[in-house]
Amino acid sequence: MALIVQKYGGTSVGDPDRIRNVAKRVLATQAEGHRVAVVVSAMSGETNTLVALAEDLGGSVPDPREFDVLVSTGEQKTIALLAMAIHGLGKSARSFTGAQMGMRTDTAHTRARIASIDASRILSVLDEGSVAVIAGFQGVDDGGNITTLGRGGSDTSAVAIAAAIGADVCEIFTDVDGVLTSDPRMVPAARKLERISYNEMIEMASLGAKVLQTRSVRFAARYGVPLHVRSSFKPDEGTWVVPEEEIMEGLFVSGVTYNRDEAKIRVRGVKDVPGVAARIFGPLSEAGIIVDVIIQNLAQDGTTDVTFTVQKGDYRRAIDIANEVGGLIGAVAIDADENIAKVSIVGLGMKDHAGVASRMFEVLAEKGINIQLISTSEIKVSVVIAESETEAAVTALHAAFIEVGAAEPVVEN
Ligand code: ADP
Ligand code: ASP
Ligand code: MG
């Protein structure tokens, strides 16, 4: 008998029939003798509708406390409906909001972090033979205020609950077959991976593969929660996210991802002297703006350019700060570009094989795609390109590295 957390995403609970199907699937798992806690998202489209309403009445930056009170209602609807659907099938279930099941967070509205979970509450419901149906994405701070965990946060709720109750597995049920080699909405040839390491999955999620929220994978890795991403609509096994040691034969490249949510800012013609980078990035970090890729050009005539990317949501504020700092440090100009995309390849195989990055640049060159910025780590290479070339780049990289003939140009170390 296992202890299982099942998380169902928005599409999986998108209408009454789908909720009924989820109820059946949960009860089938329970009928096999397992104890099941279920975490659900809002019905598909619901969170977006609530966000749009908040922006309509609350302006472009609605009051964060009230925003959380509003957007958390999407999940509250689903828990009640799923509990009713389980009752309709003659079985016992109880719904819980984040606050009711003791999901404590910090006070950072709209992007709260989990502080603690009252596992005993959930376990006692399961021990009664009931299904615990828990609202994902939401928690409560020490002051009793409702908080939310950021978009896609139900994944993190599920993994954190699995860690807290010592579940044997956390199953993430979604609208695709598992973790695929790329986003199937962009690359129809994308295929399911049987296994992927926690580290590759963390990179893929943070580089744009939204199938899992990045934080959920970090949590799973830290607490050793076995994670199984699978289809809500098919019985088949999906993708297991596992420690690196359990990956027998890795692909050079496991995934190709893209992120169109960043913008680029260049501070031109600053003096090449110590302290310049600190003066540019200090104020950005004080303003809570996360900077991603940073490139400083080689100095010429004693001056240099510093280019960096930020989230599109922070773009305007970042430009204002760059202009202000640029004036103080004698920059020649600030240029900015919102129409960019970051395209990345991720794979454990890069650790042991040379030539992956250069092959990536060749593939892009063959398609006439200009690379603006490059950033690498042990298991990924990212490039920033024009946004309009995203699909061409992702498709070409997927064809070259994952479809036929992927391994050829790569040299073993
Ligand atoms: P849920 O509502 O179940 O949480 P999401 O929409 O958040 O589902 O995530 C699933 C979606 O992630 C898929 O429909 C797919 O379009 C997208 N996706 C992007 N990259 C990948 C990938 N590498 N593997 C699987 N899905 C991906
Ligand atoms: N409903 C929230 C969202 O759409 C949380 C989630 O689905 O994970 O972002
Ligand atoms: Mg999601």
GROMACS .gro file of C-alpha atoms and ligand atoms in nm:
model
  450
    1MET     CA    1   0.000   0.000   0.000
    2ALA     CA    2   0.148   0.329  -0.108
    3LEU     CA    3   0.095   0.688  -0.010
    4ILE     CA    4   0.038   0.885  -0.330
    5VAL     CA    5  -0.006   1.254  -0.413
    6GLN     CA    6  -0.180   1.315  -0.745
    7LYS     CA    7  -0.187   1.664  -0.896
    8TYR     CA    8  -0.429   1.748  -1.175
    9GLY     CA    9  -0.365   2.062  -1.385
   10GLY     CA   10  -0.612   2.303  -1.539
   11THR     CA   11  -0.698   2.116  -1.858
   12SER     CA   12  -0.740   1.792  -1.664
   13VAL     CA   13  -1.020   1.953  -1.457
   14GLY     CA   14  -1.137   2.183  -1.739
   15ASP     CA   15  -1.505   2.081  -1.742
   16PRO     CA   16  -1.752   1.870  -1.540
   17ASP     CA   17  -1.685   1.553  -1.743
   18ARG     CA   18  -1.314   1.587  -1.692
   19ILE     CA   19  -1.364   1.639  -1.318
   20ARG     CA   20  -1.575   1.322  -1.313
   21ASN     CA   21  -1.293   1.138  -1.491
   22VAL     CA   22  -1.043   1.265  -1.235
   23ALA     CA   23  -1.273   1.141  -0.957
   24LYS     CA   24  -1.279   0.796  -1.119
   25ARG     CA   25  -0.904   0.787  -1.162
   26VAL     CA   26  -0.846   0.889  -0.800
   27LEU     CA   27  -1.088   0.624  -0.676
   28ALA     CA   28  -0.931   0.360  -0.900
   29THR     CA   29  -0.596   0.433  -0.736
   30GLN     CA   30  -0.756   0.415  -0.393
   31ALA     CA   31  -0.928   0.086  -0.487
   32GLU     CA   32  -0.583  -0.063  -0.552
   33GLY     CA   33  -0.523  -0.016  -0.180
   34HIS     CA   34  -0.337   0.316  -0.182
   35ARG     CA   35  -0.395   0.630   0.022
   36VAL     CA   36  -0.442   0.928  -0.209
   37ALA     CA   37  -0.413   1.302  -0.152
   38VAL     CA   38  -0.515   1.506  -0.455
   39VAL     CA   39  -0.396   1.857  -0.538
   40VAL     CA   40  -0.584   2.049  -0.806
   41SER     CA   41  -0.544   2.360  -1.017
   42ALA     CA   42  -0.813   2.600  -1.125
   43MET     CA   43  -1.019   2.489  -1.428
   44SER     CA   44  -0.834   2.583  -1.747
   45GLY     CA   45  -0.857   2.951  -1.834
   46GLU     CA   46  -0.995   3.038  -1.490
   47THR     CA   47  -0.677   3.190  -1.346
   48ASN     CA   48  -0.624   3.399  -1.661
   49THR     CA   49  -0.982   3.527  -1.636
   50LEU     CA   50  -0.929   3.623  -1.272
   51VAL     CA   51  -0.597   3.796  -1.351
   52ALA     CA   52  -0.766   3.994  -1.630
   53LEU     CA   53  -1.046   4.099  -1.393
   54ALA     CA   54  -0.790   4.210  -1.134
   55GLU     CA   55  -0.610   4.418  -1.394
   56ASP     CA   56  -0.935   4.568  -1.516
   57LEU     CA   57  -1.038   4.693  -1.173
   58GLY     CA   58  -0.703   4.714  -0.997
   59GLY     CA   59  -0.487   4.865  -1.272
   60SER     CA   60  -0.165   4.720  -1.413
   61VAL     CA   61  -0.035   4.644  -1.063
   62PRO     CA   62  -0.337   4.544  -0.853
   63ASP     CA   63  -0.304   4.540  -0.474
   64PRO     CA   64  -0.109   4.216  -0.415
   65ARG     CA   65  -0.310   4.108  -0.109
   66GLU     CA   66  -0.642   4.147  -0.288
   67PHE     CA   67  -0.497   3.991  -0.604
   68ASP     CA   68  -0.420   3.674  -0.405
   69VAL     CA   69  -0.766   3.670  -0.244
   70LEU     CA   70  -0.911   3.681  -0.595
   71VAL     CA   71  -0.690   3.443  -0.794
   72SER     CA   72  -0.695   3.175  -0.523
   73THR     CA   73  -1.070   3.133  -0.578
   74GLY     CA   74  -1.010   2.936  -0.899
   75GLU     CA   75  -0.864   2.642  -0.706
   76GLN     CA   76  -1.131   2.670  -0.435
   77LYS     CA   77  -1.398   2.602  -0.695
   78THR     CA   78  -1.221   2.292  -0.823
   79ILE     CA   79  -1.171   2.130  -0.482
   80ALA     CA   80  -1.540   2.155  -0.399
   81LEU     CA   81  -1.642   2.021  -0.740
   82LEU     CA   82  -1.400   1.729  -0.727
   83ALA     CA   83  -1.510   1.637  -0.372
   84MET     CA   84  -1.873   1.641  -0.494
   85ALA     CA   85  -1.784   1.426  -0.794
   86ILE     CA   86  -1.623   1.170  -0.561
   87HIS     CA   87  -1.931   1.177  -0.336
   88GLY     CA   88  -2.140   1.121  -0.650
   89LEU     CA   89  -1.949   0.796  -0.703
   90GLY     CA   90  -2.040   0.688  -0.351
   91LYS     CA   91  -1.705   0.750  -0.184
   92SER     CA   92  -1.577   0.982   0.084
   93ALA     CA   93  -1.369   1.297   0.016
   94ARG     CA   94  -1.300   1.626   0.193
   95SER     CA   95  -1.182   1.946   0.034
   96PHE     CA   96  -0.926   2.180   0.188
   97THR     CA   97  -0.812   2.528   0.097
   98GLY     CA   98  -0.443   2.600   0.151
   99ALA     CA   99  -0.520   2.770   0.481
  100GLN     CA  100  -0.739   2.483   0.603
  101MET     CA  101  -0.468   2.226   0.548
  102GLY     CA  102  -0.195   2.434   0.708
  103MET     CA  103   0.005   2.544   0.401
  104ARG     CA  104   0.205   2.823   0.570
  105THR     CA  105   0.399   3.062   0.351
  106ASP     CA  106   0.597   3.382   0.384
  107THR     CA  107   0.418   3.710   0.315
  108ALA     CA  108   0.541   3.766  -0.042
  109HIS     CA  109   0.201   3.796  -0.213
  110THR     CA  110   0.179   3.657  -0.569
  111ARG     CA  111   0.511   3.468  -0.534
  112ALA     CA  112   0.504   3.331  -0.180
  113ARG     CA  113   0.739   3.061  -0.059
  114ILE     CA  114   0.623   2.766   0.146
  115ALA     CA  115   0.741   2.773   0.508
  116SER     CA  116   0.566   2.467   0.655
  117ILE     CA  117   0.281   2.221   0.605
  118ASP     CA  118   0.062   2.053   0.867
  119ALA     CA  119   0.103   1.694   0.748
  120SER     CA  120  -0.105   1.549   1.034
  121ARG     CA  121  -0.421   1.712   0.903
  122ILE     CA  122  -0.391   1.543   0.565
  123LEU     CA  123  -0.280   1.209   0.707
  124SER     CA  124  -0.573   1.189   0.945
  125VAL     CA  125  -0.818   1.238   0.656
  126LEU     CA  126  -0.642   0.964   0.459
  127ASP     CA  127  -0.639   0.733   0.758
  128GLU     CA  128  -1.019   0.766   0.777
  129GLY     CA  129  -1.031   0.617   0.427
  130SER     CA  130  -1.124   0.951   0.273
  131VAL     CA  131  -0.961   1.129  -0.021
  132ALA     CA  132  -0.805   1.464   0.075
  133VAL     CA  133  -0.872   1.715  -0.204
  134ILE     CA  134  -0.641   2.012  -0.165
  135ALA     CA  135  -0.631   2.348  -0.344
  136GLY     CA  136  -0.295   2.401  -0.513
  137PHE     CA  137  -0.124   2.736  -0.571
  138GLN     CA  138  -0.235   2.890  -0.241
  139GLY     CA  139  -0.130   2.919   0.121
  140VAL     CA  140  -0.165   3.147   0.418
  141ASP     CA  141   0.089   3.368   0.592
  142ASP     CA  142   0.136   3.408   0.967
  143GLY     CA  143  -0.107   3.701   0.966
  144GLY     CA  144  -0.383   3.482   0.819
  145ASN     CA  145  -0.361   3.646   0.475
  146ILE     CA  146  -0.417   3.430   0.168
  147THR     CA  147  -0.104   3.402  -0.047
  148THR     CA  148  -0.032   3.243  -0.387
  149LEU     CA  149   0.282   3.072  -0.512
  150GLY     CA  150   0.324   3.219  -0.862
  151ARG     CA  151   0.186   3.091  -1.193
  152GLY     CA  152   0.206   2.716  -1.224
  153GLY     CA  153   0.236   2.697  -0.846
  154SER     CA  154   0.008   2.397  -0.799
  155ASP     CA  155   0.301   2.178  -0.903
  156THR     CA  156   0.498   2.316  -0.611
  157SER     CA  157   0.204   2.268  -0.372
  158ALA     CA  158   0.183   1.903  -0.477
  159VAL     CA  159   0.553   1.828  -0.439
  160ALA     CA  160   0.572   2.010  -0.105
  161ILE     CA  161   0.274   1.813   0.025
  162ALA     CA  162   0.431   1.489  -0.101
  163ALA     CA  163   0.753   1.576   0.086
  164ALA     CA  164   0.564   1.673   0.403
  165ILE     CA  165   0.357   1.355   0.426
  166GLY     CA  166   0.642   1.131   0.307
  167ALA     CA  167   0.455   1.018  -0.006
  168ASP     CA  168   0.602   0.736  -0.214
  169VAL     CA  169   0.540   0.929  -0.533
  170CYS     CA  170   0.406   1.262  -0.656
  171GLU     CA  171   0.216   1.214  -0.982
  172ILE     CA  172   0.169   1.524  -1.198
  173PHE     CA  173  -0.125   1.463  -1.432
  174THR     CA  174  -0.132   1.700  -1.728
  175ASP     CA  175  -0.248   1.743  -2.088
  176VAL     CA  176   0.064   1.592  -2.253
  177ASP     CA  177   0.215   1.243  -2.227
  178GLY     CA  178   0.496   1.347  -1.995
  179VAL     CA  179   0.806   1.561  -2.024
  180LEU     CA  180   0.877   1.589  -2.395
  181THR     CA  181   1.194   1.681  -2.581
  182SER     CA  182   1.035   2.016  -2.667
  183ASP     CA  183   0.703   2.198  -2.644
  184PRO     CA  184   0.468   1.994  -2.866
  185ARG     CA  185   0.276   2.312  -2.946
  186MET     CA  186   0.585   2.432  -3.133
  187VAL     CA  187   0.755   2.106  -3.234
  188PRO     CA  188   0.512   1.835  -3.345
  189ALA     CA  189   0.804   1.586  -3.358
  190ALA     CA  190   0.871   1.628  -2.984
  191ARG     CA  191   0.872   1.294  -2.808
  192LYS     CA  192   0.829   1.171  -2.454
  193LEU     CA  193   1.134   1.111  -2.238
  194GLU     CA  194   1.117   0.796  -2.023
  195ARG     CA  195   1.337   0.955  -1.758
  196ILE     CA  196   1.502   1.287  -1.696
  197SER     CA  197   1.732   1.393  -1.413
  198TYR     CA  198   1.625   1.651  -1.158
  199ASN     CA  199   1.899   1.886  -1.276
  200GLU     CA  200   1.803   1.868  -1.641
  201MET     CA  201   1.439   1.920  -1.547
  202ILE     CA  202   1.525   2.222  -1.332
  203GLU     CA  203   1.712   2.373  -1.629
  204MET     CA  204   1.435   2.289  -1.877
  205ALA     CA  205   1.164   2.435  -1.654
  206SER     CA  206   1.358   2.751  -1.578
  207LEU     CA  207   1.443   2.793  -1.948
  208GLY     CA  208   1.079   2.784  -2.052
  209ALA     CA  209   0.933   2.429  -2.046
  210LYS     CA  210   0.627   2.512  -1.842
  211VAL     CA  211   0.519   2.151  -1.792
  212LEU     CA  212   0.650   2.183  -1.433
  213GLN     CA  213   0.705   2.492  -1.222
  214THR     CA  214   1.082   2.519  -1.162
  215ARG     CA  215   1.040   2.543  -0.789
  216SER     CA  216   0.850   2.216  -0.774
  217VAL     CA  217   1.146   2.033  -0.927
  218ARG     CA  218   1.394   2.198  -0.691
  219PHE     CA  219   1.176   2.088  -0.402
  220ALA     CA  220   1.151   1.733  -0.537
  221ALA     CA  221   1.529   1.715  -0.577
  222ARG     CA  222   1.598   1.853  -0.230
  223TYR     CA  223   1.356   1.618  -0.054
  224GLY     CA  224   1.407   1.320  -0.285
  225VAL     CA  225   1.042   1.307  -0.393
  226PRO     CA  226   0.999   1.070  -0.690
  227LEU     CA  227   0.813   1.269  -0.953
  228HIS     CA  228   0.608   1.110  -1.230
  229VAL     CA  229   0.468   1.343  -1.500
  230ARG     CA  230   0.192   1.171  -1.697
  231SER     CA  231  -0.121   1.213  -1.905
  232SER     CA  232  -0.463   1.267  -1.749
  233PHE     CA  233  -0.624   1.119  -2.054
  234LYS     CA  234  -0.423   0.798  -2.101
  235PRO     CA  235  -0.328   0.517  -1.866
  236ASP     CA  236   0.034   0.495  -1.992
  237GLU     CA  237   0.344   0.568  -1.789
  238GLY     CA  238   0.478   0.918  -1.841
  239THR     CA  239   0.820   1.058  -1.750
  240TRP     CA  240   1.003   0.988  -1.425
  241VAL     CA  241   1.215   1.270  -1.285
  242VAL     CA  242   1.497   1.095  -1.102
  243PRO     CA  243   1.848   1.147  -0.959
  244GLU     CA  244   2.128   1.161  -1.215
  245GLU     CA  245   2.270   0.825  -1.106
  246GLU     CA  246   1.951   0.657  -1.229
  247ILE     CA  247   1.993   0.784  -1.585
  248MET     CA  248   2.158   0.497  -1.767
  249GLU     CA  249   2.212   0.644  -2.110
  250GLY     CA  250   2.157   1.013  -2.143
  251LEU     CA  251   2.097   1.192  -2.470
  252PHE     CA  252   2.347   1.465  -2.551
  253VAL     CA  253   2.052   1.692  -2.558
  254SER     CA  254   1.734   1.597  -2.373
  255GLY     CA  255   1.536   1.907  -2.451
  256VAL     CA  256   1.505   2.223  -2.657
  257THR     CA  257   1.326   2.508  -2.484
  258TYR     CA  258   1.233   2.867  -2.555
  259ASN     CA  259   1.135   3.166  -2.348
  260ARG     CA  260   0.980   3.474  -2.505
  261ASP     CA  261   0.929   3.647  -2.176
  262GLU     CA  262   1.259   3.833  -2.154
  263ALA     CA  263   1.378   4.169  -2.288
  264LYS     CA  264   1.727   4.299  -2.353
  265ILE     CA  265   1.892   4.620  -2.234
  266ARG     CA  266   2.235   4.747  -2.342
  267VAL     CA  267   2.432   5.015  -2.156
  268ARG     CA  268   2.671   5.152  -2.419
  269GLY     CA  269   3.008   5.315  -2.387
  270VAL     CA  270   3.078   5.290  -2.016
  271LYS     CA  271   3.431   5.330  -1.881
  272ASP     CA  272   3.620   5.003  -1.845
  273VAL     CA  273   3.714   5.051  -1.479
  274PRO     CA  274   3.650   4.851  -1.160
  275GLY     CA  275   3.307   4.895  -1.006
  276VAL     CA  276   3.104   4.972  -1.319
  277ALA     CA  277   2.914   4.642  -1.318
  278ALA     CA  278   2.836   4.683  -0.949
  279ARG     CA  279   2.697   5.031  -1.013
  280ILE     CA  280   2.469   4.902  -1.290
  281PHE     CA  281   2.346   4.583  -1.126
  282GLY     CA  282   2.329   4.704  -0.763
  283PRO     CA  283   2.026   4.932  -0.819
  284LEU     CA  284   1.852   4.667  -1.031
  285SER     CA  285   1.885   4.410  -0.755
  286GLU     CA  286   1.773   4.661  -0.492
  287ALA     CA  287   1.460   4.713  -0.702
  288GLY     CA  288   1.399   4.335  -0.689
  289ILE     CA  289   1.464   4.294  -1.062
  290ILE     CA  290   1.611   3.958  -1.156
  291VAL     CA  291   1.875   3.983  -1.425
  292ASP     CA  292   1.934   3.674  -1.638
  293VAL     CA  293   2.196   3.671  -1.915
  294ILE     CA  294   2.477   3.928  -1.876
  295ILE     CA  295   2.743   4.000  -2.137
  296GLN     CA  296   3.021   4.255  -2.115
  297ASN     CA  297   3.207   4.323  -2.440
  298LEU     CA  298   3.583   4.341  -2.463
  299ALA     CA  299   3.688   4.700  -2.398
  300GLN     CA  300   3.798   4.920  -2.686
  301ASP     CA  301   3.948   5.266  -2.632
  302GLY     CA  302   3.888   5.226  -2.258
  303THR     CA  303   3.511   5.185  -2.290
  304THR     CA  304   3.283   4.885  -2.307
  305ASP     CA  305   2.915   4.782  -2.348
  306VAL     CA  306   2.721   4.587  -2.087
  307THR     CA  307   2.413   4.396  -2.209
  308PHE     CA  308   2.166   4.204  -1.996
  309THR     CA  309   1.818   4.053  -2.004
  310VAL     CA  310   1.527   4.088  -1.759
  311GLN     CA  311   1.171   3.956  -1.743
  312LYS     CA  312   0.934   4.152  -1.971
  313GLY     CA  313   0.731   4.244  -1.663
  314ASP     CA  314   1.033   4.431  -1.525
  315TYR     CA  315   1.139   4.586  -1.857
  316ARG     CA  316   1.009   4.941  -1.812
  317ARG     CA  317   1.143   4.971  -1.458
  318ALA     CA  318   1.477   4.826  -1.566
  319ILE     CA  319   1.508   5.081  -1.850
  320ASP     CA  320   1.435   5.367  -1.607
  321ILE     CA  321   1.704   5.240  -1.370
  322ALA     CA  322   1.953   5.187  -1.655
  323ASN     CA  323   1.892   5.542  -1.776
  324GLU     CA  324   1.943   5.683  -1.430
  325VAL     CA  325   2.260   5.483  -1.358
  326GLY     CA  326   2.385   5.535  -1.714
  327GLY     CA  327   2.374   5.910  -1.659
  328LEU     CA  328   2.575   5.880  -1.338
  329ILE     CA  329   2.847   5.656  -1.485
  330GLY     CA  330   2.876   5.844  -1.814
  331ALA     CA  331   2.725   5.585  -2.049
  332VAL     CA  332   2.692   5.697  -2.411
  333ALA     CA  333   2.343   5.549  -2.462
  334ILE     CA  334   2.094   5.290  -2.343
  335ASP     CA  335   1.932   5.068  -2.609
  336ALA     CA  336   1.658   4.823  -2.536
  337ASP     CA  337   1.477   4.549  -2.728
  338GLU     CA  338   1.164   4.362  -2.622
  339ASN     CA  339   1.143   4.144  -2.931
  340ILE     CA  340   1.386   3.876  -2.832
  341ALA     CA  341   1.367   3.509  -2.735
  342LYS     CA  342   1.600   3.284  -2.544
  343VAL     CA  343   1.639   2.941  -2.702
  344SER     CA  344   1.824   2.670  -2.511
  345ILE     CA  345   1.941   2.314  -2.539
  346VAL     CA  346   1.967   2.110  -2.218
  347GLY     CA  347   2.136   1.774  -2.162
  348LEU     CA  348   2.352   1.583  -1.918
  349GLY     CA  349   2.555   1.450  -2.212
  350MET     CA  350   2.712   1.795  -2.257
  351LYS     CA  351   2.924   1.731  -1.948
  352ASP     CA  352   3.123   1.461  -2.127
  353HIS     CA  353   3.111   1.571  -2.488
  354ALA     CA  354   3.280   1.862  -2.655
  355GLY     CA  355   3.134   2.036  -2.954
  356VAL     CA  356   2.770   2.064  -2.849
  357ALA     CA  357   2.772   2.443  -2.830
  358SER     CA  358   2.957   2.488  -3.159
  359ARG     CA  359   2.718   2.246  -3.332
  360MET     CA  360   2.429   2.455  -3.197
  361PHE     CA  361   2.582   2.772  -3.345
  362GLU     CA  362   2.633   2.596  -3.681
  363VAL     CA  363   2.271   2.483  -3.693
  364LEU     CA  364   2.152   2.838  -3.628
  365ALA     CA  365   2.398   2.981  -3.882
  366GLU     CA  366   2.270   2.738  -4.149
  367LYS     CA  367   1.924   2.886  -4.093
  368GLY     CA  368   2.060   3.241  -4.112
  369ILE     CA  369   1.967   3.310  -3.750
  370ASN     CA  370   2.180   3.573  -3.580
  371ILE     CA  371   2.290   3.509  -3.222
  372GLN     CA  372   2.281   3.818  -3.001
  373LEU     CA  373   2.392   3.676  -2.664
  374ILE     CA  374   2.521   3.339  -2.544
  375SER     CA  375   2.520   3.188  -2.199
  376THR     CA  376   2.629   2.840  -2.095
  377SER     CA  377   2.640   2.615  -1.793
  378GLU     CA  378   2.755   2.257  -1.747
  379ILE     CA  379   2.434   2.111  -1.890
  380LYS     CA  380   2.284   2.386  -2.106
  381VAL     CA  381   2.360   2.636  -2.380
  382SER     CA  382   2.127   2.934  -2.428
  383VAL     CA  383   2.126   3.191  -2.704
  384VAL     CA  384   1.927   3.511  -2.735
  385ILE     CA  385   1.788   3.570  -3.085
  386ALA     CA  386   1.516   3.780  -3.252
  387GLU     CA  387   1.173   3.676  -3.126
  388SER     CA  388   1.043   3.628  -3.481
  389GLU     CA  389   1.298   3.347  -3.534
  390THR     CA  390   1.200   3.141  -3.230
  391GLU     CA  391   1.010   2.869  -3.410
  392ALA     CA  392   1.271   2.829  -3.684
  393ALA     CA  393   1.548   2.800  -3.423
  394VAL     CA  394   1.368   2.556  -3.196
  395THR     CA  395   1.260   2.335  -3.485
  396ALA     CA  396   1.607   2.328  -3.640
  397LEU     CA  397   1.778   2.249  -3.308
  398HIS     CA  398   1.528   1.975  -3.230
  399ALA     CA  399   1.586   1.822  -3.574
  400ALA     CA  400   1.964   1.840  -3.541
  401PHE     CA  401   2.004   1.717  -3.183
  402ILE     CA  402   1.704   1.498  -3.110
  403GLU     CA  403   1.569   1.364  -3.437
  404VAL     CA  404   1.787   1.145  -3.665
  405GLY     CA  405   2.162   1.182  -3.665
  406ALA     CA  406   2.183   1.381  -3.348
  407ALA     CA  407   2.503   1.239  -3.210
  408GLU     CA  408   2.728   1.251  -3.513
  409PRO     CA  409   2.908   1.582  -3.492
  410VAL     CA  410   2.980   1.554  -3.123
  411VAL     CA  411   3.322   1.438  -3.007
  412GLU     CA  412   3.368   1.234  -2.689
  413ASN     CA  413   3.610   1.392  -2.440
  414ADP     P1  414  -0.116   2.197  -1.631
  414ADP     O1  415  -0.236   2.282  -1.647
  414ADP     O2  416  -0.146   2.050  -1.632
  414ADP     O3  417  -0.030   2.239  -1.516
  414ADP     P2  418   0.060   2.336  -1.815
  414ADP     O4  419  -0.011   2.404  -1.927
  414ADP     O5  420   0.107   2.417  -1.701
  414ADP     O6  421  -0.033   2.215  -1.766
  414ADP     O7  422   0.185   2.253  -1.872
  414ADP     C1  423   0.166   2.160  -1.976
  414ADP     C2  424   0.202   2.224  -2.110
  414ADP     O8  425   0.343   2.252  -2.108
  414ADP     C3  426   0.184   2.136  -2.230
  414ADP     O9  427   0.055   2.144  -2.282
  414ADP     C4  428   0.290   2.187  -2.328
  414ADP    O10  429   0.235   2.273  -2.426
  414ADP     C5  430   0.383   2.270  -2.242
  414ADP     N1  431   0.523   2.230  -2.256
  414ADP     C6  432   0.625   2.314  -2.285
  414ADP     N2  433   0.739   2.248  -2.293
  414ADP     C7  434   0.712   2.117  -2.267
  414ADP     C8  435   0.791   1.999  -2.259
  414ADP     N3  436   0.923   2.002  -2.279
  414ADP     N4  437   0.729   1.883  -2.229
  414ADP     C9  438   0.597   1.879  -2.208
  414ADP     N5  439   0.516   1.987  -2.215
  414ADP    C10  440   0.573   2.106  -2.243
  415ASP     N1  441  -0.401   2.806  -1.144
  415ASP     C1  442  -0.266   2.854  -1.131
  415ASP     C2  443  -0.213   2.900  -1.266
  415ASP     O1  444  -0.285   2.893  -1.364
  415ASP     C3  445  -0.174   2.755  -1.067
  415ASP     C4  446  -0.154   2.628  -1.146
  415ASP     O2  447  -0.234   2.593  -1.231
  415ASP     O3  448  -0.056   2.560  -1.119
  415ASP     O4  449  -0.104   2.948  -1.274
  416MG      MG  450   0.112   2.394  -1.494
   0.00000   0.00000   0.00000
